[in-house]
Every structure is written in C-alpha cells, then in structure tokens.
mmCIF file of C-alpha atoms in Angstrom:
data_model
loop_
_atom_site.group_PDB
_atom_site.id
_atom_site.type_symbol
_atom_site.label_atom_id
_atom_site.label_comp_id
_atom_site.label_asym_id
_atom_site.label_seq_id
_atom_site.Cartn_x
_atom_site.Cartn_y
_atom_site.Cartn_z
ATOM 1 C CA LYS A 1 148.610 131.503 132.237
ATOM 2 C CA ASP A 2 147.048 134.486 130.517
ATOM 3 C CA ILE A 3 144.244 132.333 129.119
ATOM 4 C CA VAL A 4 142.968 131.613 132.644
ATOM 5 C CA LYS A 5 143.205 135.296 133.619
ATOM 6 C CA ALA A 6 141.404 136.335 130.412
ATOM 7 C CA PHE A 7 138.698 133.757 131.111
ATOM 8 C CA GLU A 8 138.183 135.121 134.630
ATOM 9 C CA ILE A 9 137.743 138.646 133.264
ATOM 10 C CA ALA A 10 135.312 137.510 130.575
ATOM 11 C CA LYS A 11 133.398 135.254 133.001
ATOM 12 C CA SER A 12 132.424 138.272 135.108
ATOM 13 C CA THR A 13 130.545 139.622 132.085
ATOM 14 C CA ILE A 14 129.417 136.337 130.473
ATOM 15 C CA PRO A 15 128.176 134.092 133.312
ATOM 16 C CA ASN A 16 127.574 130.949 131.226
ATOM 17 C CA LEU A 17 131.107 130.954 129.767
ATOM 18 C CA LYS A 18 133.140 127.727 130.009
ATOM 19 C CA LEU A 19 136.841 127.122 129.385
ATOM 20 C CA ARG A 20 138.309 123.847 128.142
ATOM 21 C CA ILE A 21 142.096 123.541 128.098
ATOM 22 C CA ALA A 22 143.987 120.806 126.271
ATOM 23 C CA GLY A 23 147.686 120.047 126.411
ATOM 24 C CA SER A 24 150.312 118.249 128.384
ATOM 25 C CA ALA A 25 150.922 119.205 131.995
ATOM 26 C CA ASN A 26 154.371 117.580 131.958
ATOM 27 C CA SER A 27 156.269 120.866 132.135
ATOM 28 C CA ALA A 28 156.617 123.807 134.499
ATOM 29 C CA TYR A 29 154.224 125.769 132.251
ATOM 30 C CA GLY A 30 151.623 122.964 132.251
ATOM 31 C CA GLU A 31 151.885 122.562 136.006
ATOM 32 C CA SER A 32 151.399 126.310 136.478
ATOM 33 C CA ILE A 33 148.206 126.166 134.362
ATOM 34 C CA ILE A 34 146.822 123.360 136.550
ATOM 35 C CA LYS A 35 147.655 125.372 139.664
ATOM 36 C CA MET A 36 145.941 128.486 138.277
ATOM 37 C CA ILE A 37 142.828 126.463 137.424
ATOM 38 C CA LYS A 38 142.641 125.111 140.980
ATOM 39 C CA GLN A 39 143.058 128.611 142.439
ATOM 40 C CA SER A 40 140.529 130.256 140.130
ATOM 41 C CA GLN A 41 137.234 131.365 141.611
ATOM 42 C CA PHE A 42 135.714 129.871 138.446
ATOM 43 C CA SER A 43 137.485 126.502 138.639
ATOM 44 C CA ASN A 44 134.145 124.676 138.311
ATOM 45 C CA ASP A 45 133.784 126.214 134.847
ATOM 46 C CA ILE A 46 137.281 125.270 133.662
ATOM 47 C CA THR A 47 137.949 121.771 132.343
ATOM 48 C CA TYR A 48 141.494 120.525 131.875
ATOM 49 C CA LEU A 49 141.436 117.821 129.184
ATOM 50 C CA GLY A 50 145.113 116.874 129.239
ATOM 51 C CA ARG A 51 146.785 115.735 126.023
ATOM 52 C CA ILE A 52 144.173 114.920 123.376
ATOM 53 C CA SER A 53 144.282 113.208 119.986
ATOM 54 C CA GLU A 54 143.930 115.019 116.668
ATOM 55 C CA GLU A 55 140.382 113.655 116.393
ATOM 56 C CA GLU A 56 139.484 114.989 119.849
ATOM 57 C CA LYS A 57 141.128 118.321 118.992
ATOM 58 C CA GLN A 58 138.976 118.655 115.867
ATOM 59 C CA TYR A 59 135.852 117.827 117.890
ATOM 60 C CA GLU A 60 136.703 120.440 120.541
ATOM 61 C CA MET A 61 137.464 123.077 117.914
ATOM 62 C CA LYS A 62 134.199 122.435 116.031
ATOM 63 C CA ARG A 63 132.111 122.941 119.167
ATOM 64 C CA SER A 64 133.991 126.029 120.338
ATOM 65 C CA HIS A 65 132.938 129.630 119.860
ATOM 66 C CA ILE A 66 136.448 130.964 120.497
ATOM 67 C CA ILE A 67 139.785 129.197 120.216
ATOM 68 C CA GLY A 68 142.872 130.446 122.028
ATOM 69 C CA VAL A 69 146.269 129.041 121.145
ATOM 70 C CA THR A 70 148.937 129.712 123.721
ATOM 71 C CA SER A 71 152.519 128.672 124.110
ATOM 72 C CA GLU A 72 155.532 129.522 126.158
ATOM 73 C CA ILE A 73 158.806 130.282 124.434
#
C-alpha cells in the first residue's frame, strides 16, 4: 500500500510520473492495492498489470527509471 502513497507524494512534484504495478490480486493485500488505486486522485496514472511473465517483468524493468519491490509478511 505504501507504494501507492509514495507515488501520490512524488506525483505532486513530478507531474508526468506514471506507476505500473505487477502482481497477483488474489489476496487481501492485492485486493487492497486495487482498492487504493481506484481511490487515488492519480488513478489515471497508475496501471495495474496483474500477474506477468518473467519476459514481461524484464521488459517492464528495462523501461523503468525506478523499481520498487514490495511485499507483505
């Protein structure tokens, strides 16, 4: 959830910023991320990709300026 909050803070300073989130939504954590995206004032600049393949992951990482890895323990 912190990744969406951090994006919102950064977006106020960097207007052309975009966030792309990959991962399964088949958990309480994943569902809460989807909910936060929908509630965000910047939801149009956040793309939820769902579960992606290793090839897609490499593509996304190569085109990214910043990579955030989050998990819930």
